[in-house]
Amino acid sequence: MEYTLEVLSVPVTDVDRAKEFYADKCGFHVDLDTEVAPGVRIVQITPPGSRCSIALEQGMPPSPSQRAMKPGTLHGVQVCVTDITAAHEELSGRGVDISPVQHVGPSGWEEGKGETWNSFAFFTDPDGNGWVLQEAPSPL
């Protein structure tokens, strides 16, 4: 049995503001923007090269046996790139407030690139949901 991660719900307060951030500032592709029922809107956006999309929802009730996340409570989702320096420059140039590139060293987080799989940068969306950019040695 194979399991694929396809969609990740991102809790936001304003779907239009979040759509602008992820599409215009992050450069993610808008796959879908629809009202699936009166007052229930879903915007699905995918990072370039990813199979996994993010869903920005408005008015969507929580799934059965699931709790609704509050905007700003999603943290630690990692997006991998093969060139963190280029990705950092692109996001910064688009207006994303992104941390310097960092790695884990002997005394914790240190500025600069690390070895394979150990280069990161961090940013948040307008609601405070936290994202991790990680350099991967090659496309997965």
Coordinates of N, CA and C in Angstrom, one line a residue:
M1 N 0.8 -1.2 0.0 CA 0.0 0.0 0.0 C 0.9 1.2 0.0
E2 N 0.6 2.1 -0.9 CA 1.3 3.4 -0.9 C 0.4 4.5 -0.4
Y3 N 1.0 5.4 0.3 CA 0.2 6.6 0.8 C 0.9 7.8 0.3
T4 N 0.1 8.7 -0.3 CA 0.7 10.0 -0.8 C 0.1 11.1 0.0
L5 N 0.9 12.1 0.3 CA 0.4 13.3 0.9 C 0.0 14.2 -0.2
E6 N -1.3 14.6 -0.3 CA -1.8 15.3 -1.5 C -2.3 16.7 -1.1
V7 N -2.9 16.9 0.0 CA -3.4 18.2 0.4 C -3.2 18.5 1.9
L8 N -2.8 19.7 2.2 CA -2.6 20.1 3.6 C -3.5 21.3 3.8
S9 N -4.3 21.3 4.8 CA -5.2 22.4 5.1 C -4.4 23.4 5.9
V10 N -4.4 24.7 5.5 CA -3.7 25.8 6.2 C -4.8 26.7 6.8
P11 N -4.9 26.8 8.1 CA -5.9 27.7 8.7 C -5.6 29.1 8.6
V12 N -6.5 29.9 8.0 CA -6.3 31.3 7.7 C -7.6 32.1 8.1
T13 N -7.4 33.4 8.4 CA -8.6 34.2 8.7 C -9.2 34.9 7.5
D14 N -8.4 35.1 6.5 CA -8.8 35.8 5.3 C -8.3 35.1 4.0
V15 N -9.2 34.3 3.4 CA -8.8 33.5 2.2 C -8.2 34.3 1.1
D16 N -8.7 35.5 0.8 CA -8.2 36.3 -0.3 C -6.8 36.8 0.1
R17 N -6.5 37.3 1.3 CA -5.2 37.7 1.7 C -4.2 36.6 1.7
A18 N -4.6 35.4 2.1 CA -3.7 34.2 2.1 C -3.5 33.8 0.6
K19 N -4.5 33.8 -0.2 CA -4.3 33.5 -1.6 C -3.3 34.4 -2.2
E20 N -3.4 35.7 -2.0 CA -2.4 36.7 -2.5 C -1.0 36.4 -2.0
F21 N -0.9 36.0 -0.7 CA 0.5 35.7 -0.2 C 1.1 34.5 -0.8
Y22 N 0.3 33.4 -0.9 CA 0.9 32.2 -1.4 C 1.1 32.2 -2.9
A23 N 0.1 32.8 -3.6 CA 0.3 32.9 -5.1 C 1.2 34.0 -5.5
D24 N 1.1 35.2 -5.1 CA 1.9 36.3 -5.6 C 3.2 36.4 -4.9
K25 N 3.3 36.2 -3.6 CA 4.6 36.4 -2.9 C 5.4 35.1 -2.9
C26 N 4.7 33.9 -2.7 CA 5.5 32.7 -2.7 C 5.6 32.0 -4.1
G27 N 4.8 32.5 -5.1 CA 4.8 31.9 -6.4 C 4.2 30.6 -6.6
F28 N 3.3 30.2 -5.7 CA 2.6 28.9 -5.8 C 1.4 29.1 -6.8
H29 N 1.1 28.0 -7.5 CA 0.1 28.0 -8.5 C -1.3 27.8 -7.9
V30 N -2.2 28.6 -8.3 CA -3.6 28.5 -7.9 C -4.3 27.4 -8.8
D31 N -4.7 26.3 -8.2 CA -5.3 25.2 -8.9 C -6.8 25.3 -8.9
L32 N -7.3 25.9 -7.8 CA -8.8 25.9 -7.7 C -9.2 27.0 -6.8
D33 N -10.2 27.7 -7.1 CA -10.9 28.7 -6.2 C -12.3 28.6 -6.5
T34 N -13.0 27.9 -5.6 CA -14.4 27.7 -5.8 C -15.3 27.7 -4.5
E35 N -16.5 28.0 -4.7 CA -17.5 27.9 -3.6 C -18.2 26.6 -3.8
V36 N -17.9 25.6 -2.9 CA -18.4 24.3 -3.0 C -19.9 24.1 -2.4
A37 N -20.3 25.1 -1.6 CA -21.6 25.2 -1.0 C -21.8 26.6 -0.6
P38 N -23.0 27.1 -0.4 CA -23.2 28.5 0.0 C -22.3 28.8 1.2
G39 N -21.4 29.8 1.1 CA -20.6 30.2 2.2 C -19.4 29.3 2.5
V40 N -19.1 28.3 1.7 CA -18.0 27.4 1.8 C -17.1 27.5 0.6
R41 N -15.9 28.1 0.8 CA -15.0 28.4 -0.3 C -13.7 27.6 -0.1
I42 N -13.2 27.1 -1.1 CA -11.9 26.4 -1.0 C -11.0 26.9 -2.1
V43 N -9.8 27.3 -1.7 CA -8.7 27.7 -2.6 C -7.6 26.7 -2.5
Q44 N -7.3 26.0 -3.6 CA -6.2 25.0 -3.5 C -5.0 25.6 -4.3
I45 N -3.9 25.5 -3.7 CA -2.6 26.1 -4.2 C -1.5 25.1 -4.1
T46 N -0.7 25.0 -5.2 CA 0.4 24.1 -5.1 C 1.8 24.7 -5.4
P47 N 2.8 24.4 -4.5 CA 4.1 24.9 -4.8 C 4.6 24.3 -6.1
P48 N 5.4 25.1 -6.8 CA 6.0 24.6 -8.1 C 6.7 23.3 -7.9
G49 N 6.4 22.3 -8.7 CA 7.1 21.0 -8.6 C 6.5 20.0 -7.6
S50 N 5.6 20.5 -6.8 CA 5.1 19.6 -5.7 C 3.8 18.8 -6.2
R51 N 3.6 17.7 -5.6 CA 2.4 16.9 -5.8 C 1.4 17.3 -4.7
C52 N 1.9 17.8 -3.6 CA 1.1 18.2 -2.4 C 0.6 19.6 -2.5
S53 N -0.6 19.9 -2.4 CA -1.2 21.2 -2.4 C -1.6 21.7 -1.0
I54 N -1.8 23.0 -0.9 CA -2.4 23.5 0.3 C -3.8 24.0 0.1
A55 N -4.6 23.8 1.0 CA -6.0 24.2 0.9 C -6.3 25.3 1.9
L56 N -6.8 26.4 1.4 CA -7.2 27.6 2.2 C -8.7 27.5 2.1
E57 N -9.3 27.5 3.3 CA -10.8 27.2 3.4 C -11.5 28.3 4.2
Q58 N -12.7 28.6 3.7 CA -13.5 29.5 4.4 C -14.9 28.9 4.6
G59 N -15.4 28.8 5.8 CA -16.7 28.3 6.1 C -16.8 26.8 6.1
M60 N -15.6 26.1 6.0 CA -15.6 24.6 5.9 C -15.8 24.1 7.3
P61 N -16.8 23.2 7.5 CA -16.9 22.6 8.9 C -15.7 21.6 9.0
P62 N -15.3 21.3 10.3 CA -14.2 20.3 10.5 C -14.7 19.0 10.0
S63 N -13.8 18.1 9.5 CA -14.1 16.8 9.1 C -14.6 16.0 10.3
P64 N -15.4 14.9 10.1 CA -15.8 14.1 11.3 C -14.6 13.6 12.1
S65 N -14.7 13.7 13.4 CA -13.7 13.3 14.4 C -12.4 14.2 14.3
Q66 N -12.4 15.3 13.6 CA -11.3 16.2 13.6 C -11.6 17.5 14.2
R67 N -10.6 18.2 14.8 CA -10.8 19.5 15.4 C -10.4 20.6 14.4
A68 N -11.0 21.7 14.4 CA -10.6 22.8 13.5 C -9.4 23.5 14.1
M69 N -8.4 23.8 13.2 CA -7.2 24.5 13.7 C -7.5 26.0 13.6
K70 N -6.9 26.7 14.5 CA -7.1 28.1 14.5 C -6.0 28.7 13.6
P71 N -6.3 29.8 12.9 CA -5.3 30.5 12.1 C -4.0 30.8 12.9
G72 N -2.9 30.5 12.3 CA -1.6 30.7 12.9 C -1.1 29.6 13.8
T73 N -1.8 28.5 13.8 CA -1.4 27.3 14.6 C -0.6 26.3 13.9
L74 N -0.5 26.4 12.6 CA 0.2 25.4 11.8 C 1.7 25.8 11.7
H75 N 2.6 24.9 12.2 CA 4.0 25.2 12.2 C 4.8 24.0 11.8
G76 N 6.0 24.3 11.2 CA 6.9 23.2 10.9 C 6.7 22.5 9.6
V77 N 5.8 22.9 8.7 CA 5.7 22.2 7.5 C 6.9 22.6 6.6
Q78 N 7.6 21.5 6.1 CA 8.8 21.8 5.3 C 8.5 21.7 3.8
V79 N 9.1 22.7 3.1 CA 9.0 22.7 1.7 C 10.5 22.6 1.2
C80 N 10.8 21.6 0.4 CA 12.1 21.3 0.0 C 12.4 21.9 -1.4
V81 N 13.7 22.4 -1.5 CA 14.2 23.0 -2.8 C 15.6 22.5 -3.0
T82 N 16.0 22.5 -4.2 CA 17.4 22.0 -4.5 C 18.5 23.0 -4.3
D83 N 18.0 24.3 -4.3 CA 19.0 25.4 -4.2 C 18.4 26.4 -3.2
I84 N 18.7 26.3 -2.0 CA 18.1 27.2 -1.0 C 18.5 28.7 -1.1
T85 N 19.7 28.9 -1.6 CA 20.2 30.3 -1.8 C 19.3 31.0 -2.9
A86 N 19.0 30.3 -4.0 CA 18.2 30.8 -5.1 C 16.8 31.0 -4.6
A87 N 16.2 30.0 -3.9 CA 14.9 30.1 -3.4 C 14.7 31.2 -2.4
H88 N 15.7 31.4 -1.5 CA 15.7 32.5 -0.6 C 15.7 33.8 -1.3
E89 N 16.5 34.0 -2.3 CA 16.5 35.2 -3.1 C 15.2 35.5 -3.7
E90 N 14.6 34.4 -4.3 CA 13.3 34.6 -5.0 C 12.2 35.0 -4.0
L91 N 12.1 34.3 -2.9 CA 11.1 34.6 -1.9 C 11.3 36.0 -1.4
S92 N 12.5 36.3 -1.0 CA 12.8 37.6 -0.5 C 12.5 38.7 -1.5
G93 N 12.8 38.5 -2.8 CA 12.6 39.4 -3.8 C 11.1 39.6 -4.1
R94 N 10.3 38.6 -3.8 CA 8.8 38.7 -3.9 C 8.1 39.4 -2.7
G95 N 8.9 39.7 -1.7 CA 8.4 40.4 -0.5 C 8.1 39.5 0.7
V96 N 8.5 38.2 0.6 CA 8.4 37.3 1.8 C 9.4 37.7 2.8
D97 N 9.0 37.9 4.1 CA 9.9 38.1 5.2 C 10.4 36.7 5.6
I98 N 11.6 36.4 5.1 CA 12.2 35.1 5.4 C 13.5 35.2 6.1
S99 N 13.8 34.3 7.0 CA 15.0 34.3 7.8 C 16.2 34.1 7.0
P100 N 17.4 34.4 7.5 CA 18.6 34.1 6.8 C 18.7 32.5 6.7
V101 N 19.5 32.0 5.7 CA 19.7 30.6 5.7 C 20.5 30.2 6.9
Q102 N 20.1 29.1 7.5 CA 20.7 28.6 8.8 C 20.9 27.1 8.7
H103 N 21.7 26.6 9.6 CA 21.8 25.1 9.8 C 22.0 24.8 11.2
V104 N 21.9 23.5 11.6 CA 22.1 23.1 12.9 C 23.5 22.8 13.1
G105 N 24.2 23.4 14.1 CA 25.6 23.2 14.4 C 25.8 22.8 15.8
P106 N 27.0 22.8 16.3 CA 27.3 22.3 17.6 C 26.6 23.1 18.7
S107 N 26.3 24.4 18.4 CA 25.7 25.2 19.5 C 24.3 25.6 19.1
G108 N 23.6 24.8 18.3 CA 22.2 25.1 17.9 C 22.2 25.6 16.5
W109 N 21.2 26.5 16.3 CA 21.0 27.1 15.0 C 22.1 28.2 14.7
E110 N 22.8 28.0 13.5 CA 23.8 28.9 13.1 C 23.6 29.4 11.7
E111 N 23.9 30.7 11.5 CA 23.7 31.2 10.1 C 24.6 30.6 9.1
G112 N 24.1 30.5 7.9 CA 24.9 29.9 6.8 C 24.4 28.5 6.4
K113 N 24.8 28.1 5.2 CA 24.5 26.7 4.8 C 25.2 25.7 5.6
G114 N 24.6 24.5 5.7 CA 25.2 23.4 6.3 C 25.5 22.3 5.3
E115 N 25.7 21.1 5.8 CA 25.9 20.0 4.9 C 24.6 19.5 4.3
T116 N 24.7 18.5 3.5 CA 23.5 17.9 2.8 C 22.3 17.7 3.8
W117 N 21.1 18.2 3.5 CA 19.9 18.1 4.3 C 19.9 19.1 5.5
N118 N 21.0 19.9 5.6 CA 21.1 20.7 6.8 C 21.2 22.2 6.5
S119 N 20.3 22.7 5.6 CA 20.2 24.1 5.3 C 18.8 24.5 5.3
F120 N 18.4 25.5 6.0 CA 17.0 25.9 6.3 C 16.8 27.4 6.2
A121 N 15.6 27.8 6.0 CA 15.2 29.2 6.1 C 13.7 29.1 6.6
F122 N 13.3 30.2 7.3 CA 11.9 30.1 7.9 C 11.1 31.4 7.6
F123 N 9.8 31.1 7.3 CA 8.9 32.3 7.1 C 7.5 32.0 7.6
T124 N 6.7 33.0 7.7 CA 5.3 32.8 8.2 C 4.4 33.5 7.2
D125 N 3.2 33.0 7.1 CA 2.2 33.7 6.3 C 1.6 34.8 7.1
P126 N 0.6 35.6 6.5 CA 0.1 36.7 7.3 C -0.7 36.3 8.6
D127 N -1.1 35.1 8.7 CA -1.7 34.7 10.0 C -0.8 34.1 11.0
G128 N 0.5 33.9 10.6 CA 1.5 33.4 11.5 C 1.7 31.9 11.4
N129 N 1.1 31.3 10.4 CA 1.5 29.9 10.1 C 2.9 29.8 9.7
G130 N 3.7 28.9 10.3 CA 5.1 28.8 10.1 C 5.6 27.8 9.1
W131 N 6.4 28.2 8.2 CA 6.9 27.3 7.1 C 8.4 27.2 7.3
V132 N 8.9 26.0 6.9 CA 10.4 25.7 6.9 C 10.8 25.4 5.4
L133 N 11.8 26.1 4.9 CA 12.3 25.9 3.6 C 13.6 25.1 3.9
Q134 N 13.7 23.9 3.2 CA 14.9 23.0 3.5 C 15.5 22.7 2.1
E135 N 16.8 22.7 2.1 CA 17.5 22.3 0.9 C 17.7 20.8 0.8
A136 N 17.2 20.2 -0.3 CA 17.4 18.8 -0.5 C 18.4 18.6 -1.6
P137 N 19.2 17.5 -1.6 CA 20.3 17.4 -2.5 C 19.8 17.2 -4.0
S138 N 18.6 16.7 -4.2 CA 18.1 16.6 -5.5 C 16.6 16.5 -5.5
P139 N 15.9 16.7 -6.6 CA 14.4 16.6 -6.5 C 14.0 15.2 -6.1
L140 N 13.0 15.2 -5.3 CA 12.5 13.9 -4.7 C 11.5 13.2 -5.7

